[in-house]
Amino acid sequence: KKFDFKPVIEVLPTRQSQVDSVRDLVYSLPFYDGLLLNKENHVFLMAITLEQAKLNNKNRIKLVNAITELSDIYGTRHNLKPRYSGLPYIRIITSKKLEEELLFFVKLALIIASVILLVFFKSFKAMFFPMLIVIVSIIWGIGIMSLLGFKITMLTGIFPPLLMVIVVENCIFLLNKYYSEFKSHGNKVRSLSRVVQRIGSANLLTNATTAAGFAAFIVTGNKLLVEFGIVASLSILSAYILSLMLIPIFFSYLPPPKAKHVKHLDKGLVKWIVGRVVYIVQNYRTTIYITTSVLLMAAVFGMLKLETTGSIVDDIPKEDALYKDLMFFEDNFKGVMPLEISIDTKKQKGVMKLSTINRIDKLQKVLAEYPELSKALSIAEVVKFSKQAFYGGNEKMYSMPNNREKDFIFSYAPKMENGKKTIMNSFVDSTLQYTRISTQMANIGTYDIQRIQEELKPRIDSIFPPAKFDVQLTGTSLVFLKGTKYLVNNLFTSLLLALVIITILMALLFTSIRMILISLVPNIIPLLMTAAMMGFTGISIKPSTVLIFSIALGISVDNAIHFLSRYRLQLKLNNWRIKDSAIAALSETGFSMIYSSIVLFFGFIIFTLSTFGGTEAMGYLIAFTLVVALFSNLFLLPSLILTLDQRITTRTFKEPMLEIFDEEEDIELADLEIEQIDTRGSA
């Protein structure tokens, strides 16, 4: 004795009356309501299962396209609109979009960087050769990724444009120094030599701090972030070597710069801006401190508004067809994100006890109270469906059997068959000790996921006493919740690690602890301001937004390093006169700080064109951080040095652990001529 399972549609209908009969039959089966159909909205669901091997195959996009193309043809023929969703589908489509965006961002970054270099230096050569180095650096970066066996992900996919702006920043500092040196004495060879001596070592430190910001992700333990950190840090250091070697080599073969190539150092908008900055720093330091204090108080207020939340697909824009289809599934079937409840009865054949199945049914009624959860599917639904079948398909008999009904209904139930996919082994194991309840969850945030989990735990324990049953909640949504908490905590740890590493690297150049602390203050303030902006604009703390802080810190501190390096050199040239040295350093490095920040700003702002929310937020936030960091390093850092003067410019600052300039080469040509005149006079 056993149930004879037959397809609902044994013969394809050819008349409308046959179709109506099939519909009435399906509507009379409560088992399918909420699972494969929505009777109220007349929506039907077709479930397609993809093999794991197909999901990891590079032809998966072709497979999905073939399925959707077939469905669209059917929809067009019958005036229907097919909708598509499910985690495998979402992942495949987002990876396809990612590949398209990667190419777009690389092209756009190349165009923007080329235009900016051309505008700044008014020389095709000053644009062409840095861009050549950029292309080689990107090839090296992709080569490193390939050698390490890493695949293109959402993070490694955005790295080529990031690397591009970092390389261009290196080239700007090198070229600015080359042009300023050539303008001062007209000797091309001496200019290139000083570029390597004076900027090369400072660039080593700036690139090391930037690489440290990325390398800090390695400690997060997240596979995507670890790969991103490794590829980014190695690529940045290799790009530094390329730019330092190739810029002097290329320009040694080129004719000396013409007057039009260096006139930006004497006049123009940037020259005027630098002049105004110097004037404000000299005369309005109190105003700078008051403004900074007000902004910091506002930052504290904004940071209090920060929230930690996020959903599995919150990076997909709401106007995207992918998101709209997901919402359609949620409206009609409550969601597509799997949530599983596993139940261990701690006894063989414990699942088949009517008391256990009644407990499962009771838990399903609890789950039905949550609008975020879809209809649950379990052995209890199979038993109720079996009872309905036993009573000739009577819709009213879709309910739990009593003890008398249980015996003869179970005798008709399909047996467990090893190696075969039956309705029974979809829900229970071969020993009949373990079973599961399957449901789907809407695309809700981590706060709501945690709320549901915390509310369900005591209610589950009241139905399934922990002494007799072991019940575990799992599924994509809960894994995402745990992963988000873990990742956010680790990203904050990586930020602290990046700060420590950057501090150690700066200690090699500025052995004065006071000077290191002073240099970090203007670069921590932008991070606080960015956190405040997130609070004011409602951008939540999640993995895609937390990671920007380490990146921004590693990049923004570059300006402070270049300024302080030049400041220490000016101390030697100005006989340790602090005010003159600080103003001279600001006047000289101001150009490069502004130029490089403009390149970095536009390099990151292009990510706001992304269709992924996380990438878009990264573009806005890092661009904002870099703008604040530029103002902070232009105004606040020199002001602090001038105000604190002798208290921070100690002998340890004058004598660094790592000497990045050759003192003999640091003597200017004009000084040499003066010494020669004095010598002849005394003779």
XYZ file of C-alpha atoms in Angstrom:
683
model
C 0.000 0.000 0.000
C 1.382 3.378 -0.981
C 0.349 6.675 -2.491
C 0.496 6.788 -6.286
C 2.083 10.138 -7.169
C 0.952 11.558 -10.506
C 1.771 14.825 -12.278
C -0.865 17.519 -11.871
C -0.740 18.005 -15.646
C -0.524 14.579 -17.289
C -1.464 15.806 -20.791
C -0.852 19.313 -22.083
C -4.229 21.073 -22.317
C -5.454 22.100 -25.751
C -8.638 23.915 -24.738
C -9.342 26.712 -22.283
C -11.727 24.465 -20.349
C -8.853 22.034 -19.722
C -6.647 24.878 -18.527
C -9.409 26.019 -16.160
C -9.694 22.484 -14.773
C -5.960 22.339 -14.076
C -6.103 25.750 -12.396
C -9.022 24.697 -10.177
C -7.150 21.529 -9.214
C -3.982 23.409 -8.306
C -5.963 26.006 -6.354
C -7.549 23.187 -4.324
C -4.133 22.055 -3.063
C -3.106 24.281 -0.088
C 0.326 22.653 -0.116
C 1.348 24.782 -3.121
C -0.236 28.060 -2.002
C 2.529 30.468 -1.020
C 5.175 28.119 -2.399
C 4.544 27.831 -6.131
C 1.559 30.108 -6.547
C -0.132 33.160 -5.113
C -3.877 32.648 -5.516
C -4.770 36.259 -4.740
C -2.515 37.808 -7.391
C -2.586 34.834 -9.799
C 1.208 34.597 -9.788
C 2.926 31.292 -10.514
C 6.500 30.354 -9.669
C 8.813 28.029 -11.568
C 11.811 26.827 -9.521
C 15.037 25.985 -11.356
C 17.931 24.347 -9.527
C 21.435 24.905 -10.896
C 24.196 22.401 -10.264
C 27.088 23.741 -8.166
C 29.520 22.914 -10.973
C 27.493 25.107 -13.344
C 27.515 28.007 -10.871
C 31.315 27.989 -10.728
C 31.697 27.561 -14.484
C 32.660 30.542 -16.633
C 29.746 29.678 -18.966
C 27.186 30.320 -16.205
C 26.240 33.678 -17.728
C 25.450 31.977 -21.062
C 23.321 29.424 -19.208
C 21.322 32.102 -17.392
C 20.931 34.109 -20.604
C 19.591 31.005 -22.370
C 17.019 30.435 -19.595
C 15.853 34.057 -19.523
C 15.726 34.240 -23.324
C 13.480 31.166 -23.448
C 11.234 32.604 -20.721
C 11.030 35.993 -22.427
C 9.942 34.358 -25.687
C 7.191 32.540 -23.788
C 6.164 35.775 -22.067
C 6.004 37.703 -25.335
C 3.932 34.968 -26.971
C 1.341 34.944 -24.169
C 1.518 38.619 -23.157
C 3.115 37.812 -19.789
C 6.023 39.411 -17.936
C 8.455 36.850 -16.496
C 10.365 37.873 -13.338
C 13.681 36.385 -12.246
C 15.329 36.131 -8.844
C 17.125 33.846 -6.423
C 20.615 34.029 -4.938
C 22.392 32.183 -7.802
C 20.698 34.442 -10.360
C 21.501 37.609 -8.378
C 25.162 36.611 -8.017
C 25.539 35.760 -11.702
C 23.921 38.991 -12.898
C 25.926 41.151 -10.473
C 29.183 39.507 -11.597
C 28.228 40.275 -15.198
C 27.533 43.920 -14.324
C 30.831 44.031 -12.438
C 32.843 42.993 -15.480
C 31.109 45.652 -17.570
C 31.764 48.346 -14.948
C 35.436 47.416 -14.641
C 36.083 48.192 -18.298
C 34.021 51.386 -18.082
C 35.875 52.716 -15.019
C 39.296 51.932 -16.482
C 38.461 53.860 -19.672
C 36.948 56.780 -17.753
C 39.862 56.988 -15.305
C 42.344 56.976 -18.200
C 40.516 59.852 -19.890
C 40.186 61.931 -16.702
C 43.808 61.401 -15.630
C 45.055 62.269 -19.134
C 43.020 65.484 -19.282
C 44.131 66.589 -15.807
C 47.814 65.987 -16.565
C 47.470 67.871 -19.848
C 45.773 70.813 -18.136
C 48.307 70.923 -15.281
C 51.538 70.609 -17.223
C 50.412 71.777 -20.696
C 52.663 69.160 -22.264
C 51.700 66.103 -24.256
C 54.863 64.356 -23.055
C 54.028 65.050 -19.399
C 50.697 63.374 -20.047
C 51.756 60.519 -22.327
C 54.606 58.999 -20.312
C 52.783 58.915 -16.939
C 49.807 57.286 -18.686
C 52.177 54.738 -20.230
C 53.418 53.919 -16.721
C 49.778 53.680 -15.580
C 48.978 51.099 -18.264
C 52.074 49.042 -17.428
C 51.204 49.222 -13.702
C 47.670 47.966 -14.359
C 49.053 45.095 -16.444
C 51.416 44.256 -13.576
C 48.520 44.434 -11.092
C 46.347 42.086 -13.140
C 49.386 39.849 -13.615
C 49.906 39.691 -9.832
C 46.234 38.783 -9.438
C 46.572 36.021 -12.030
C 49.842 34.673 -10.586
C 48.239 34.380 -7.154
C 45.216 32.609 -8.640
C 42.715 35.302 -7.616
C 39.523 35.940 -9.575
C 37.970 39.309 -10.391
C 35.557 40.241 -7.595
C 33.670 43.419 -6.703
C 36.758 44.644 -4.811
C 39.594 43.495 -7.079
C 37.461 44.718 -9.977
C 37.592 48.346 -8.791
C 41.319 48.215 -8.094
C 42.703 49.058 -11.595
C 41.110 52.547 -11.532
C 42.352 53.011 -7.947
C 45.876 52.017 -8.939
C 45.666 54.419 -11.839
C 45.090 57.507 -9.688
C 47.765 56.435 -7.201
C 50.330 56.111 -10.016
C 49.312 59.490 -11.443
C 49.733 61.014 -7.961
C 53.287 59.645 -7.844
C 54.036 61.082 -11.272
C 52.650 64.507 -10.323
C 55.010 64.830 -7.338
C 57.945 63.696 -9.489
C 57.118 66.009 -12.410
C 56.379 69.023 -10.206
C 59.752 68.640 -8.532
C 61.438 68.191 -11.913
C 59.901 71.392 -13.301
C 60.539 73.441 -10.150
C 64.178 72.288 -10.010
C 64.706 73.027 -13.700
C 63.138 76.459 -13.254
C 65.562 77.276 -10.422
C 68.835 76.403 -12.190
C 68.090 75.180 -15.750
C 70.145 71.974 -15.432
C 68.105 68.989 -16.636
C 70.449 66.295 -15.292
C 70.687 67.941 -11.859
C 66.892 68.314 -11.839
C 66.285 64.633 -12.547
C 68.916 63.652 -9.988
C 67.208 65.713 -7.299
C 63.823 64.302 -8.270
C 65.077 60.821 -7.393
C 66.894 61.970 -4.241
C 64.286 64.290 -2.762
C 60.958 62.954 -3.996
C 61.853 59.298 -4.507
C 62.421 58.635 -0.817
C 59.362 60.616 0.251
C 57.301 58.790 -2.381
C 58.576 55.488 -0.983
C 57.106 56.396 2.379
C 53.826 57.702 0.921
C 53.386 54.568 -1.180
C 54.273 52.402 1.807
C 51.584 54.110 3.908
C 49.041 53.745 1.093
C 49.966 50.077 0.694
C 49.652 49.673 4.476
C 46.094 51.001 4.318
C 45.218 48.268 1.823
C 47.375 45.550 3.412
C 45.493 45.977 6.692
C 42.578 44.126 5.056
C 44.648 40.935 5.108
C 43.906 40.479 8.826
C 40.119 40.567 8.331
C 39.944 36.869 7.448
C 37.416 37.619 4.694
C 38.531 35.942 1.449
C 37.536 38.848 -0.807
C 39.179 41.471 1.423
C 42.322 39.392 1.950
C 42.775 39.009 -1.814
C 42.042 42.714 -2.317
C 44.600 43.696 0.331
C 47.338 41.459 -1.092
C 46.846 42.513 -4.717
C 46.484 46.209 -3.877
C 49.526 46.483 -1.600
C 51.830 44.561 -3.956
C 50.595 46.506 -6.988
C 51.098 49.880 -5.281
C 54.692 49.073 -4.335
C 55.464 47.745 -7.824
C 53.882 50.871 -9.351
C 56.136 53.032 -7.145
C 59.214 51.262 -8.519
C 57.975 51.714 -12.080
C 57.243 55.434 -11.720
C 60.500 56.211 -9.889
C 62.583 54.393 -12.496
C 60.760 55.306 -15.694
C 59.932 59.006 -15.196
C 63.627 60.048 -14.869
C 64.611 57.675 -17.706
C 61.929 58.955 -20.089
C 62.606 62.635 -19.372
C 66.378 62.210 -19.583
C 65.897 61.435 -23.286
C 63.485 64.329 -23.854
C 64.414 67.975 -24.483
C 64.456 70.288 -21.438
C 61.107 71.844 -20.441
C 60.060 75.032 -22.212
C 58.950 78.210 -20.496
C 55.252 77.379 -20.938
C 55.759 74.101 -19.049
C 56.954 75.842 -15.868
C 54.906 79.036 -15.940
C 52.250 77.410 -13.727
C 54.807 77.688 -10.914
C 54.777 81.507 -11.142
C 51.191 82.338 -12.051
C 47.782 80.869 -12.541
C 44.897 79.854 -10.316
C 46.827 77.271 -8.275
C 49.643 79.770 -7.630
C 47.056 82.278 -6.371
C 45.386 79.625 -4.187
C 48.712 78.618 -2.628
C 49.449 82.290 -1.956
C 46.109 82.743 -0.208
C 46.700 79.603 1.856
C 50.089 80.936 2.996
C 48.512 84.307 3.885
C 45.704 82.696 5.914
C 48.100 80.379 7.759
C 50.311 83.336 8.682
C 47.530 85.670 9.830
C 44.404 83.693 10.747
C 45.526 80.664 12.733
C 43.001 81.369 15.489
C 40.207 81.291 12.903
C 41.546 77.966 11.602
C 41.484 76.462 15.112
C 37.965 77.768 15.837
C 36.667 76.436 12.511
C 38.292 73.060 13.169
C 36.784 72.904 16.672
C 33.285 73.704 15.379
C 33.589 71.056 12.669
C 34.782 68.490 15.224
C 31.785 69.192 17.463
C 29.493 68.776 14.459
C 31.350 65.558 13.634
C 30.656 64.150 17.100
C 26.958 64.951 16.686
C 26.882 63.281 13.255
C 28.730 60.195 14.476
C 26.059 59.665 17.147
C 23.584 59.130 14.296
C 25.587 56.259 12.785
C 23.895 52.873 12.542
C 25.279 49.422 11.772
C 22.997 47.686 9.314
C 22.846 46.276 5.810
C 21.060 43.691 3.719
C 22.285 40.995 1.374
C 21.475 42.926 -1.797
C 21.449 46.521 -0.534
C 24.208 47.392 -3.016
C 21.771 46.904 -5.904
C 19.993 50.182 -6.831
C 16.244 50.241 -6.263
C 15.541 51.255 -9.865
C 17.452 48.265 -11.250
C 15.380 45.457 -12.801
C 17.194 42.970 -10.554
C 15.959 44.756 -7.426
C 12.443 45.276 -8.799
C 12.128 41.568 -9.583
C 13.340 40.725 -6.073
C 10.666 43.013 -4.608
C 8.070 41.318 -6.827
C 9.025 37.949 -5.338
C 8.853 39.416 -1.837
C 5.404 40.891 -2.492
C 4.061 37.562 -3.729
C 6.180 34.911 -1.970
C 7.683 36.865 0.980
C 11.287 36.552 -0.223
C 13.996 34.396 -1.768
C 16.722 34.392 0.916
C 16.933 30.867 2.405
C 16.361 30.329 6.131
C 16.729 26.781 7.457
C 15.815 25.360 10.868
C 17.474 22.005 11.544
C 15.985 19.740 14.229
C 17.833 16.864 15.912
C 15.386 14.625 17.798
C 18.347 12.813 19.449
C 16.649 9.465 18.689
C 16.479 7.316 15.595
C 13.024 7.496 13.969
C 12.249 10.362 16.333
C 11.063 12.498 13.418
C 8.187 10.112 12.624
C 6.573 10.475 16.041
C 3.293 12.348 15.751
C 4.241 14.466 18.769
C 7.393 15.641 16.956
C 5.484 16.465 13.772
C 2.915 18.362 15.829
C 5.750 20.387 17.369
C 7.046 21.161 13.874
C 3.566 22.285 12.797
C 3.315 24.476 15.892
C 6.665 26.095 15.079
C 5.513 26.721 11.514
C 2.519 28.618 12.880
C 4.951 30.764 14.880
C 6.977 31.440 11.719
C 3.773 32.417 9.893
C 3.369 35.323 12.334
C 6.382 37.066 10.780
C 5.552 38.942 7.555
C 9.249 38.818 6.627
C 9.125 35.006 6.296
C 7.526 32.956 3.544
C 5.399 29.854 4.008
C 7.481 27.130 5.665
C 7.990 23.710 4.130
C 8.660 20.626 6.265
C 7.682 17.028 6.958
C 4.539 18.428 8.620
C 3.337 19.824 5.274
C 3.996 16.448 3.631
C 1.905 14.707 6.312
C -0.971 17.187 5.896
C -0.801 16.811 2.117
C -0.851 13.030 2.540
C -3.972 13.259 4.692
C -5.696 15.361 2.031
C -4.708 12.807 -0.610
C -5.985 9.945 1.570
C -9.387 11.618 1.758
C -9.638 11.945 -2.026
C -8.128 15.422 -2.344
C -10.656 17.107 -0.060
C -9.214 20.576 0.549
C -10.758 20.704 4.050
C -8.733 17.656 5.107
C -5.403 19.501 4.699
C -4.554 19.338 8.406
C -2.555 17.370 10.947
C -3.829 13.777 11.440
C -4.886 12.406 14.799
C -3.358 9.240 16.287
C -5.828 6.950 14.511
C -5.313 8.624 11.112
C -1.541 8.739 11.580
C -1.097 4.955 11.492
C -2.777 4.285 8.165
C -1.556 7.536 6.551
C 2.056 6.733 7.493
C 1.617 3.233 6.079
C 0.893 4.853 2.692
C 3.773 7.329 2.941
C 6.741 6.873 0.561
C 9.695 5.042 2.098
C 13.253 6.347 2.348
C 15.283 5.182 -0.647
C 19.043 5.651 -0.590
C 20.430 7.278 -3.692
C 16.992 8.365 -4.934
C 15.413 11.778 -4.617
C 12.052 11.213 -2.913
C 9.718 13.565 -1.112
C 10.785 12.010 2.210
C 14.551 12.304 1.983
C 14.129 15.959 1.025
C 13.160 16.639 4.644
C 14.596 13.830 6.809
C 17.828 11.833 6.925
C 18.091 8.066 6.477
C 17.948 7.422 10.264
C 14.799 9.558 10.638
C 16.559 11.395 13.482
C 17.156 14.714 11.753
C 14.707 16.928 9.886
C 14.492 20.527 8.734
C 12.070 23.367 8.176
C 12.743 25.474 5.079
C 11.490 29.009 4.574
C 12.581 32.160 2.776
C 13.302 35.548 4.249
C 12.763 38.960 2.697
C 15.730 41.205 1.898
C 15.705 42.861 5.315
C 18.539 44.566 7.188
C 20.831 43.027 9.769
C 18.924 44.767 12.590
C 15.658 43.031 11.628
C 17.416 39.702 11.015
C 18.874 39.835 14.525
C 15.505 40.861 16.004
C 13.752 37.882 14.405
C 16.518 35.529 15.515
C 16.382 36.774 19.115
C 12.571 36.579 19.213
C 12.471 33.071 17.735
C 15.041 31.520 20.092
C 12.895 31.420 23.297
C 9.768 30.466 21.349
C 11.602 27.566 19.698
C 12.925 26.412 23.082
C 9.385 26.406 24.476
C 8.216 24.127 21.646
C 11.360 21.984 21.422
C 12.862 21.643 24.935
C 16.677 21.819 24.591
C 17.008 18.716 26.798
C 15.183 16.608 24.206
C 15.887 18.440 20.939
C 18.746 20.325 19.370
C 17.417 23.084 17.099
C 19.705 25.281 14.992
C 18.893 28.251 12.751
C 20.985 28.723 9.630
C 20.692 29.968 6.072
C 21.990 32.782 3.899
C 20.405 35.580 5.954
C 21.840 34.417 9.296
C 25.239 33.716 7.755
C 25.141 37.255 6.349
C 24.278 38.645 9.806
C 27.165 36.844 11.500
C 29.523 37.646 8.635
C 28.633 41.346 8.728
C 29.276 41.612 12.479
C 32.552 39.732 12.161
C 33.672 41.728 9.152
C 32.798 45.151 10.566
C 34.702 44.350 13.774
C 37.685 43.102 11.782
C 37.619 46.143 9.510
C 37.822 48.433 12.534
C 40.739 46.301 13.722
C 42.358 46.668 10.299
C 41.897 50.457 10.533
C 43.734 50.517 13.868
C 46.417 48.263 12.402
C 46.777 50.584 9.414
C 47.141 53.524 11.805
C 49.854 51.698 13.777
C 51.759 50.653 10.634
C 51.562 54.167 9.177
C 52.793 55.608 12.488
C 55.763 53.213 12.488
C 56.601 54.088 8.877
C 56.453 57.803 9.657
C 58.679 57.228 12.680
C 61.432 56.190 10.255
C 61.287 59.653 8.720
C 60.195 61.775 11.682
C 61.695 60.278 14.829
C 60.056 62.981 16.942
C 56.964 61.473 18.589
C 55.415 64.924 18.884
C 55.846 65.583 15.169
C 54.320 62.193 14.285
C 51.276 62.918 16.455
C 50.928 66.402 14.989
C 51.094 64.989 11.442
C 48.413 62.377 12.200
C 45.906 64.862 13.660
C 45.066 66.558 10.313
C 44.590 63.112 8.758
C 42.375 61.634 11.471
C 40.031 64.638 11.406
C 38.906 63.844 7.803
C 37.982 60.313 8.912
C 35.858 61.749 11.730
C 34.213 64.181 9.310
C 33.451 61.340 6.899
C 31.903 59.277 9.692
C 29.797 62.326 10.599
C 28.674 62.760 6.999
C 27.608 59.099 6.981
C 25.531 59.775 10.083
C 23.903 62.922 8.673
C 23.130 61.334 5.279
C 21.924 58.003 6.673
C 24.735 55.880 5.214
C 25.054 52.938 7.579
C 28.183 51.199 8.852
C 28.625 48.020 6.844
C 31.563 46.234 5.200
C 31.368 48.275 1.982
C 31.573 51.591 3.896
C 33.944 50.696 6.747
C 36.714 49.649 4.364
C 37.001 53.183 2.976
C 38.583 54.493 6.188
C 41.767 52.414 5.892
C 42.068 53.305 2.201
C 41.477 57.019 2.815
C 43.926 57.171 5.744
C 46.696 55.529 3.719
C 46.217 57.964 0.836
C 45.471 61.226 2.677
C 48.567 61.020 4.888
C 50.721 61.375 1.743
C 50.309 65.157 1.722
C 51.492 65.419 5.333
C 54.577 63.325 4.563
C 55.553 65.465 1.562
C 54.992 68.699 3.486
C 56.966 67.615 6.564
C 59.782 66.194 4.428
C 60.142 69.543 2.695
C 59.762 71.384 6.006
C 62.713 69.528 7.516
C 64.829 70.305 4.452
C 63.874 73.986 4.657
C 64.937 74.027 8.318
C 68.478 73.208 7.189
C 68.407 75.786 4.397
C 66.936 78.513 6.641
C 69.221 77.984 9.631
C 66.399 76.384 11.696
C 64.085 79.386 11.411
C 60.777 77.600 11.947
C 58.394 80.207 10.511
C 60.401 80.769 7.331
C 60.861 77.019 6.862
C 57.168 76.183 7.325
C 56.019 78.901 4.916
C 58.645 77.915 2.317
C 57.660 74.242 2.586
C 53.973 75.116 2.222
C 54.650 77.337 -0.790
C 56.653 74.611 -2.523
C 54.554 71.532 -1.737
C 51.213 73.316 -2.039
C 51.195 72.836 -5.810
C 51.734 69.088 -5.652
C 49.286 68.675 -2.772
C 46.538 70.448 -4.712
C 47.355 68.758 -8.032
C 47.511 65.255 -6.568
C 44.338 65.790 -4.529
C 42.464 66.909 -7.645
C 43.567 63.757 -9.478
C 42.639 61.566 -6.511
C 39.291 63.322 -6.113
C 38.273 62.746 -9.715
C 39.779 59.271 -9.628
C 37.451 58.275 -6.800
C 34.423 60.355 -7.757
C 33.997 58.274 -10.931
C 32.908 55.377 -8.707
C 29.738 57.332 -7.930
C 28.603 56.298 -11.424
C 28.564 52.657 -10.304
C 25.271 50.757 -10.222
C 26.392 49.092 -6.974
C 25.536 51.003 -3.818
C 28.718 50.032 -1.976
C 30.983 51.164 -4.819
C 28.983 54.367 -5.233
C 29.224 55.149 -1.500
C 32.960 54.468 -1.586
C 33.327 57.026 -4.384
C 31.481 59.752 -2.483
C 33.041 59.033 0.908
C 36.694 58.722 -0.137
C 36.415 61.781 -2.413
C 34.935 63.744 0.509
C 37.647 62.455 2.866
C 40.412 63.517 0.475
C 38.966 67.025 0.085
C 38.799 67.462 3.868
C 42.317 66.004 4.185
C 43.639 68.496 1.616
C 42.238 71.476 3.537
C 43.407 69.971 6.810
C 46.978 69.480 5.581
C 47.104 72.872 3.845
C 45.733 74.917 6.749
C 45.794 72.996 10.030
C 49.157 71.187 9.801
C 51.286 74.309 9.038
C 49.304 76.262 11.645
C 50.056 73.681 14.335
C 53.759 73.727 13.452
C 53.892 77.533 13.593
C 51.948 77.669 16.863
C 53.825 74.915 18.682
C 57.193 75.704 16.967
C 60.014 74.785 19.379
C 57.869 72.328 21.333
C 57.597 69.934 18.368
C 60.577 70.855 16.176
C 63.055 69.056 18.410
C 66.507 67.719 17.640
C 65.053 64.244 17.060
C 62.990 65.702 14.209
C 66.089 67.350 12.758
C 68.018 64.072 12.840
C 65.767 61.306 11.466
C 66.373 57.584 11.638
C 65.948 57.426 7.853
C 67.708 60.244 5.987
C 65.910 60.784 2.700
C 68.013 63.676 1.395
C 71.684 63.939 0.612
C 72.821 66.962 2.626
C 75.552 67.848 0.154
C 73.062 67.830 -2.698
C 70.606 69.861 -0.643
C 72.841 72.937 -0.802
C 71.305 75.169 -3.427
C 73.284 76.454 -6.397
C 72.801 80.042 -5.253
C 74.416 79.219 -1.901
C 77.445 77.731 -3.685
C 77.960 80.945 -5.672
C 77.797 83.086 -2.533
C 80.393 80.923 -0.807
C 82.732 81.239 -3.819
C 82.487 85.058 -3.799
C 83.202 85.190 -0.049
C 86.231 82.919 -0.474
C 87.742 85.057 -3.215
C 87.087 88.171 -1.203
C 88.982 86.862 1.790
C 91.866 85.839 -0.389
